[in-house]
mmCIF file of C-alpha atoms in Angstrom:
data_model
loop_
_atom_site.group_PDB
_atom_site.id
_atom_site.type_symbol
_atom_site.label_atom_id
_atom_site.label_comp_id
_atom_site.label_asym_id
_atom_site.label_seq_id
_atom_site.Cartn_x
_atom_site.Cartn_y
_atom_site.Cartn_z
ATOM 1 C CA MET A 1 63.845 84.372 157.405
ATOM 2 C CA GLU A 2 65.808 87.036 155.532
ATOM 3 C CA SER A 3 65.074 85.166 152.278
ATOM 4 C CA TYR A 4 61.340 85.671 152.766
ATOM 5 C CA ALA A 5 60.945 88.739 154.990
ATOM 6 C CA THR A 6 63.167 91.211 156.782
ATOM 7 C CA ALA A 7 63.418 91.327 160.548
ATOM 8 C CA GLN A 8 61.441 94.585 160.569
ATOM 9 C CA GLN A 9 58.617 92.974 158.608
ATOM 10 C CA VAL A 10 58.497 89.988 160.958
ATOM 11 C CA PHE A 11 58.414 92.323 163.959
ATOM 12 C CA ALA A 12 55.626 94.442 162.450
ATOM 13 C CA ALA A 13 53.576 91.365 161.541
ATOM 14 C CA GLY A 14 54.051 90.041 165.075
ATOM 15 C CA LEU A 15 52.695 93.278 166.560
ATOM 16 C CA VAL A 16 49.665 93.138 164.272
ATOM 17 C CA PHE A 17 49.056 89.518 165.218
ATOM 18 C CA ALA A 18 49.363 90.308 168.941
ATOM 19 C CA ARG A 19 46.554 92.854 168.849
ATOM 20 C CA LEU A 20 44.324 90.973 166.419
ATOM 21 C CA GLY A 21 44.829 87.684 168.245
ATOM 22 C CA ALA A 22 43.754 89.222 171.551
ATOM 23 C CA ILE A 23 40.644 90.733 169.958
ATOM 24 C CA ILE A 24 39.652 87.587 168.066
ATOM 25 C CA MET A 25 39.902 85.533 171.264
ATOM 26 C CA LEU A 26 37.202 87.689 172.893
ATOM 27 C CA ILE A 27 34.813 89.197 170.350
ATOM 28 C CA PRO A 28 31.316 87.656 170.160
ATOM 29 C CA GLY A 29 30.650 85.194 167.376
ATOM 30 C CA LEU A 30 34.257 84.579 166.408
ATOM 31 C CA GLY A 31 35.744 84.294 169.875
ATOM 32 C CA GLU A 32 33.339 81.907 171.584
ATOM 33 C CA THR A 33 34.778 79.326 173.947
ATOM 34 C CA PHE A 34 33.254 76.420 172.023
ATOM 35 C CA ILE A 35 35.513 77.325 169.077
ATOM 36 C CA PRO A 36 38.949 75.743 169.657
ATOM 37 C CA ALA A 37 41.663 78.246 170.560
ATOM 38 C CA ARG A 38 43.848 76.983 167.706
ATOM 39 C CA ILE A 39 41.125 77.793 165.202
ATOM 40 C CA ARG A 40 40.692 81.295 166.588
ATOM 41 C CA LEU A 41 44.422 81.972 166.622
ATOM 42 C CA SER A 42 44.799 80.538 163.112
ATOM 43 C CA PHE A 43 42.099 82.893 161.887
ATOM 44 C CA ALA A 44 43.825 85.789 163.667
ATOM 45 C CA LEU A 45 47.144 84.851 162.040
ATOM 46 C CA ALA A 46 45.571 84.705 158.581
ATOM 47 C CA LEU A 47 43.881 88.052 159.208
ATOM 48 C CA ALA A 48 47.143 89.569 160.423
ATOM 49 C CA LEU A 49 48.951 88.432 157.272
ATOM 50 C CA MET A 50 46.212 89.981 155.129
ATOM 51 C CA LEU A 51 46.270 93.299 156.994
ATOM 52 C CA PHE A 52 50.050 93.494 157.355
ATOM 53 C CA PRO A 53 50.608 95.235 153.963
ATOM 54 C CA VAL A 54 48.199 97.977 155.089
ATOM 55 C CA LEU A 55 49.248 98.343 158.727
ATOM 56 C CA GLY A 56 52.862 97.205 158.729
ATOM 57 C CA ALA A 57 54.246 100.480 157.395
ATOM 58 C CA THR A 58 53.204 102.341 160.553
ATOM 59 C CA ALA A 59 54.949 99.905 162.909
ATOM 60 C CA PRO A 60 57.847 101.259 164.994
ATOM 61 C CA PRO A 61 61.426 100.070 164.400
ATOM 62 C CA ILE A 62 62.720 97.013 166.208
ATOM 63 C CA PRO A 63 63.633 97.928 169.804
ATOM 64 C CA ALA A 64 67.248 97.635 170.821
ATOM 65 C CA SER A 65 66.575 95.597 173.973
ATOM 66 C CA ALA A 66 64.508 92.527 174.776
ATOM 67 C CA GLY A 67 62.656 94.428 177.503
ATOM 68 C CA ALA A 68 61.522 97.113 175.072
ATOM 69 C CA LEU A 69 60.485 94.405 172.601
ATOM 70 C CA ALA A 70 58.376 92.681 175.256
ATOM 71 C CA GLY A 71 56.863 96.034 176.186
ATOM 72 C CA GLU A 72 55.713 96.649 172.618
ATOM 73 C CA VAL A 73 54.088 93.212 172.443
ATOM 74 C CA ILE A 74 52.409 93.582 175.834
ATOM 75 C CA ARG A 75 51.069 97.013 174.840
ATOM 76 C CA GLU A 76 49.451 95.562 171.726
ATOM 77 C CA LEU A 77 48.009 92.667 173.727
ATOM 78 C CA LEU A 78 46.481 95.040 176.277
ATOM 79 C CA ILE A 79 44.893 97.190 173.581
ATOM 80 C CA GLY A 80 43.461 94.092 171.894
ATOM 81 C CA LEU A 81 42.116 92.715 175.174
ATOM 82 C CA MET A 82 40.566 96.093 175.978
ATOM 83 C CA ILE A 83 38.690 96.290 172.668
ATOM 84 C CA GLY A 84 37.617 92.646 172.763
ATOM 85 C CA ALA A 85 36.454 92.907 176.371
ATOM 86 C CA ILE A 86 34.305 95.978 175.628
ATOM 87 C CA LEU A 87 32.591 94.164 172.751
ATOM 88 C CA ARG A 88 32.155 91.060 174.921
ATOM 89 C CA ILE A 89 30.729 92.967 177.900
ATOM 90 C CA PHE A 90 27.783 94.187 175.847
ATOM 91 C CA MET A 91 26.642 90.564 175.477
ATOM 92 C CA LEU A 92 25.720 90.782 179.170
ATOM 93 C CA SER A 93 22.565 92.622 178.125
ATOM 94 C CA LEU A 94 21.076 89.422 176.678
ATOM 95 C CA ALA A 95 22.186 87.361 179.664
ATOM 96 C CA THR A 96 20.624 89.920 181.994
ATOM 97 C CA ALA A 97 17.376 89.918 180.024
ATOM 98 C CA GLY A 98 17.257 86.123 180.168
ATOM 99 C CA GLU A 99 17.864 86.111 183.922
ATOM 100 C CA ILE A 100 15.101 88.666 184.529
ATOM 101 C CA VAL A 101 12.622 86.819 182.316
ATOM 102 C CA SER A 102 13.495 83.545 184.062
ATOM 103 C CA LEU A 103 12.874 85.097 187.467
ATOM 104 C CA GLY A 104 9.611 86.657 186.291
ATOM 105 C CA THR A 105 8.310 83.360 184.924
ATOM 106 C CA THR A 106 9.607 81.193 187.813
ATOM 107 C CA LEU A 107 11.917 79.357 185.389
ATOM 108 C CA SER A 108 15.207 80.448 186.953
ATOM 109 C CA PHE A 109 15.865 76.874 188.170
ATOM 110 C CA ALA A 110 15.634 75.504 184.619
ATOM 111 C CA GLN A 111 19.360 75.323 183.881
ATOM 112 C CA THR A 112 21.003 74.494 180.545
ATOM 113 C CA ALA A 113 24.672 74.051 179.694
ATOM 114 C CA ASN A 114 25.726 77.314 178.085
ATOM 115 C CA PRO A 115 28.355 76.665 175.366
ATOM 116 C CA MET A 116 29.434 80.319 175.493
ATOM 117 C CA GLN A 117 30.199 80.337 179.226
ATOM 118 C CA ALA A 118 31.063 76.651 179.785
ATOM 119 C CA GLN A 119 28.706 76.526 182.763
ATOM 120 C CA PRO A 120 24.983 76.008 183.356
ATOM 121 C CA THR A 121 22.803 79.113 183.062
ATOM 122 C CA PRO A 122 19.023 79.610 182.929
ATOM 123 C CA THR A 123 17.604 78.198 179.723
ATOM 124 C CA LEU A 124 16.259 81.538 178.540
ATOM 125 C CA SER A 125 19.662 83.187 179.070
ATOM 126 C CA THR A 126 21.306 80.466 176.997
ATOM 127 C CA PHE A 127 18.675 80.874 174.302
ATOM 128 C CA LEU A 128 19.103 84.664 174.134
ATOM 129 C CA GLY A 129 22.896 84.293 174.049
ATOM 130 C CA MET A 130 22.682 81.941 171.071
ATOM 131 C CA LEU A 131 20.165 84.278 169.466
ATOM 132 C CA GLY A 132 22.632 87.140 169.842
ATOM 133 C CA ILE A 133 25.355 85.192 168.011
ATOM 134 C CA VAL A 134 22.912 84.313 165.227
ATOM 135 C CA LEU A 135 21.905 87.974 164.891
ATOM 136 C CA ILE A 136 25.555 89.062 164.781
ATOM 137 C CA LEU A 137 26.304 86.701 161.903
ATOM 138 C CA THR A 138 23.054 87.200 159.963
ATOM 139 C CA THR A 139 23.038 91.023 160.182
ATOM 140 C CA ASP A 140 26.732 91.247 159.187
ATOM 141 C CA LEU A 141 27.763 92.807 162.482
ATOM 142 C CA HIS A 142 30.895 90.661 162.315
ATOM 143 C CA HIS A 143 31.892 92.691 159.260
ATOM 144 C CA MET A 144 31.742 95.785 161.444
ATOM 145 C CA PHE A 145 33.925 93.945 163.967
ATOM 146 C CA LEU A 146 36.588 93.465 161.311
ATOM 147 C CA ALA A 147 36.300 97.110 160.269
ATOM 148 C CA ALA A 148 36.710 98.132 163.911
ATOM 149 C CA LEU A 149 39.912 96.072 164.075
ATOM 150 C CA VAL A 150 41.452 98.122 161.279
ATOM 151 C CA ARG A 151 40.069 101.377 162.669
ATOM 152 C CA SER A 152 41.650 100.639 166.052
ATOM 153 C CA TYR A 153 45.080 101.373 164.561
ATOM 154 C CA ALA A 154 43.969 104.937 163.821
ATOM 155 C CA ILE A 155 42.575 105.398 167.343
ATOM 156 C CA PHE A 156 45.401 103.523 169.101
ATOM 157 C CA PRO A 157 48.450 103.686 166.799
ATOM 158 C CA PHE A 158 51.631 101.725 167.422
ATOM 159 C CA GLY A 159 53.687 103.070 170.294
ATOM 160 C CA ARG A 160 50.847 104.903 172.027
ATOM 161 C CA GLU A 161 50.421 104.332 175.735
ATOM 162 C CA VAL A 162 47.483 102.169 176.785
ATOM 163 C CA PRO A 163 44.648 104.464 177.997
ATOM 164 C CA VAL A 164 43.982 102.476 181.163
ATOM 165 C CA GLY A 165 41.810 105.157 182.794
ATOM 166 C CA ASP A 166 39.671 105.708 179.700
ATOM 167 C CA ALA A 167 39.373 101.956 179.169
ATOM 168 C CA GLY A 168 38.149 101.441 182.730
ATOM 169 C CA GLN A 169 35.605 104.235 182.414
ATOM 170 C CA LEU A 170 34.370 102.861 179.086
ATOM 171 C CA ALA A 171 34.069 99.364 180.589
ATOM 172 C CA ILE A 172 31.972 100.726 183.463
ATOM 173 C CA GLN A 173 29.733 102.684 181.083
ATOM 174 C CA THR A 174 29.313 99.674 178.789
ATOM 175 C CA THR A 175 28.437 97.423 181.729
ATOM 176 C CA SER A 176 25.835 99.865 183.035
ATOM 177 C CA ARG A 177 24.347 100.248 179.570
ATOM 178 C CA ALA A 178 24.236 96.475 179.142
ATOM 179 C CA PHE A 179 22.360 95.947 182.407
ATOM 180 C CA ALA A 180 19.973 98.812 181.639
ATOM 181 C CA LEU A 181 19.314 97.411 178.170
ATOM 182 C CA GLY A 182 18.746 93.930 179.623
ATOM 183 C CA LEU A 183 16.058 95.327 181.922
ATOM 184 C CA GLN A 184 14.466 97.198 179.017
ATOM 185 C CA LEU A 185 14.407 94.071 176.852
ATOM 186 C CA ALA A 186 12.732 92.098 179.638
ATOM 187 C CA ALA A 187 10.277 94.910 180.519
ATOM 188 C CA PRO A 188 7.160 93.285 178.944
ATOM 189 C CA VAL A 189 7.598 90.135 181.027
ATOM 190 C CA VAL A 190 8.410 92.179 184.136
ATOM 191 C CA VAL A 191 5.191 94.184 183.768
ATOM 192 C CA LEU A 192 3.168 91.018 183.186
ATOM 193 C CA SER A 193 4.737 89.322 186.212
ATOM 194 C CA LEU A 194 3.930 92.335 188.375
ATOM 195 C CA ILE A 195 0.299 92.400 187.244
ATOM 196 C CA VAL A 196 -0.182 88.648 187.744
ATOM 197 C CA ASN A 197 1.428 88.664 191.191
ATOM 198 C CA VAL A 198 -0.666 91.640 192.331
ATOM 199 C CA ALA A 199 -3.811 89.894 191.069
ATOM 200 C CA VAL A 200 -2.824 86.666 192.809
ATOM 201 C CA GLY A 201 -2.194 88.558 196.027
ATOM 202 C CA LEU A 202 -5.636 90.187 195.861
ATOM 203 C CA VAL A 203 -7.302 86.838 195.180
ATOM 204 C CA GLY A 204 -5.434 85.321 198.101
ATOM 205 C CA ARG A 205 -6.665 88.071 200.412
ATOM 206 C CA VAL A 206 -10.263 87.788 199.235
ATOM 207 C CA MET A 207 -10.324 83.971 199.228
ATOM 208 C CA PRO A 208 -7.819 82.753 201.843
ATOM 209 C CA THR A 209 -8.776 79.099 201.403
ATOM 210 C CA PHE A 210 -8.319 79.141 197.628
ATOM 211 C CA GLN A 211 -5.064 77.477 196.496
ATOM 212 C CA VAL A 212 -3.880 80.308 194.268
ATOM 213 C CA PHE A 213 -0.372 78.887 193.945
ATOM 214 C CA PHE A 214 -1.514 75.913 191.876
ATOM 215 C CA ILE A 215 -3.340 78.239 189.479
ATOM 216 C CA ALA A 216 -0.928 81.168 189.423
ATOM 217 C CA SER A 217 2.309 79.277 188.724
ATOM 218 C CA PRO A 218 1.287 77.576 185.448
ATOM 219 C CA LEU A 219 -0.600 80.704 184.400
ATOM 220 C CA LEU A 220 2.466 82.878 184.989
ATOM 221 C CA VAL A 221 4.695 80.498 183.023
ATOM 222 C CA LEU A 222 2.231 80.307 180.121
ATOM 223 C CA LEU A 223 1.554 84.045 179.908
ATOM 224 C CA GLY A 224 5.212 84.966 180.519
ATOM 225 C CA LEU A 225 6.524 82.725 177.762
ATOM 226 C CA SER A 226 3.771 83.928 175.413
ATOM 227 C CA VAL A 227 4.671 87.577 175.971
ATOM 228 C CA PHE A 228 8.372 86.720 175.641
ATOM 229 C CA ALA A 229 7.746 84.953 172.317
ATOM 230 C CA VAL A 230 5.660 87.837 170.965
ATOM 231 C CA SER A 231 8.283 90.425 171.913
ATOM 232 C CA LEU A 232 11.258 88.355 170.710
ATOM 233 C CA GLY A 233 11.432 90.095 167.334
ATOM 234 C CA VAL A 234 11.497 93.533 168.956
ATOM 235 C CA ILE A 235 14.136 92.338 171.420
ATOM 236 C CA GLY A 236 16.376 91.242 168.555
ATOM 237 C CA MET A 237 15.974 94.467 166.552
ATOM 238 C CA VAL A 238 16.576 96.749 169.548
ATOM 239 C CA TRP A 239 19.614 94.794 170.656
ATOM 240 C CA VAL A 240 21.191 94.799 167.185
ATOM 241 C CA ASP A 241 20.652 98.562 166.859
ATOM 242 C CA ARG A 242 22.279 99.229 170.237
ATOM 243 C CA TYR A 243 25.196 96.949 169.401
ATOM 244 C CA ARG A 244 25.654 98.700 166.073
ATOM 245 C CA GLU A 245 25.850 102.027 167.918
ATOM 246 C CA LEU A 246 28.564 100.638 170.200
ATOM 247 C CA ILE A 247 30.645 99.373 167.289
ATOM 248 C CA GLY A 248 30.087 102.696 165.490
ATOM 249 C CA MET A 249 31.900 104.361 168.373
ATOM 250 C CA PHE A 250 35.073 102.474 167.393
ATOM 251 C CA LEU A 251 34.493 103.269 163.730
ATOM 252 C CA GLY A 252 34.017 106.963 164.448
ATOM 253 C CA SER A 253 30.502 107.003 162.961
#
C-alpha cells in the first residue's frame, strides 16, 4: 500500500468510511432495506474516497495499540449510527399518520408488504412511507443529508467522546416530535371520524332498529379517503418543512 497511500492516509480514510458507512446504512432514501447492503456500502466507500482529501487532514495519528485502533473505529461507528438513527426516527411521523388514518377509516386490517420495513403494515402507512422517500428525492433533501455528513465532522470531530447522554435526549425529543407530527398530519381524518361516529351514535339512539353499521362503514371509508386525498398535498409540504428543520439542526442553520 505504501506505493499508493501511506499508512496514515489509509487509517484516516478508514475512519471516514466507518462514520459515513454507518450513516448511509440508516438514512432515509439512500439507506432503505430494499437496497442491497453491498450497494449502500459501495456508495459509502465512494463517498468516503471523495471526502477524504477534505476530512483526512483532521484525522488523529495511528494509535500505538490494536485496542486503541478499535476504539477509534467504534467511536466513528457510534457517531454515524447516532446521526443516521435520528434521521431515520423522524420517518415514524409518516408511519404514525398512516396508522391513525387507517384506524379512523376502519382500514387498519388492510395490510401491504412494506419494502422499507420488510414486514406487512397498513396500506396507508406503506403509501405515506413511499411518499416520504419520493419527497426526499424530489425536493433535494438528500443533498442536505450529504451536507450534514460533512458538517458532522465539525460538530463531532475525530477523537471526541461520543455524547451518549445528548444523543439519547435528542432521540427521545425526535421520537416525541415525530409522533406529535403524525397526529397533526392525520388530524383532518381524525376530526371527520369523530364527527361521523358521533352522528352514527345519535342515529343509533334515535332509531334502534336501523342498521347503522351497514351505512356508516362504507360512508366512513369513502369520506375518510376523500379527506385524506384532499389533504395529501398539505401533508407532504408540512412534513418536508419539518424534516428540513431537523436537518438544519445538524447544519447549524
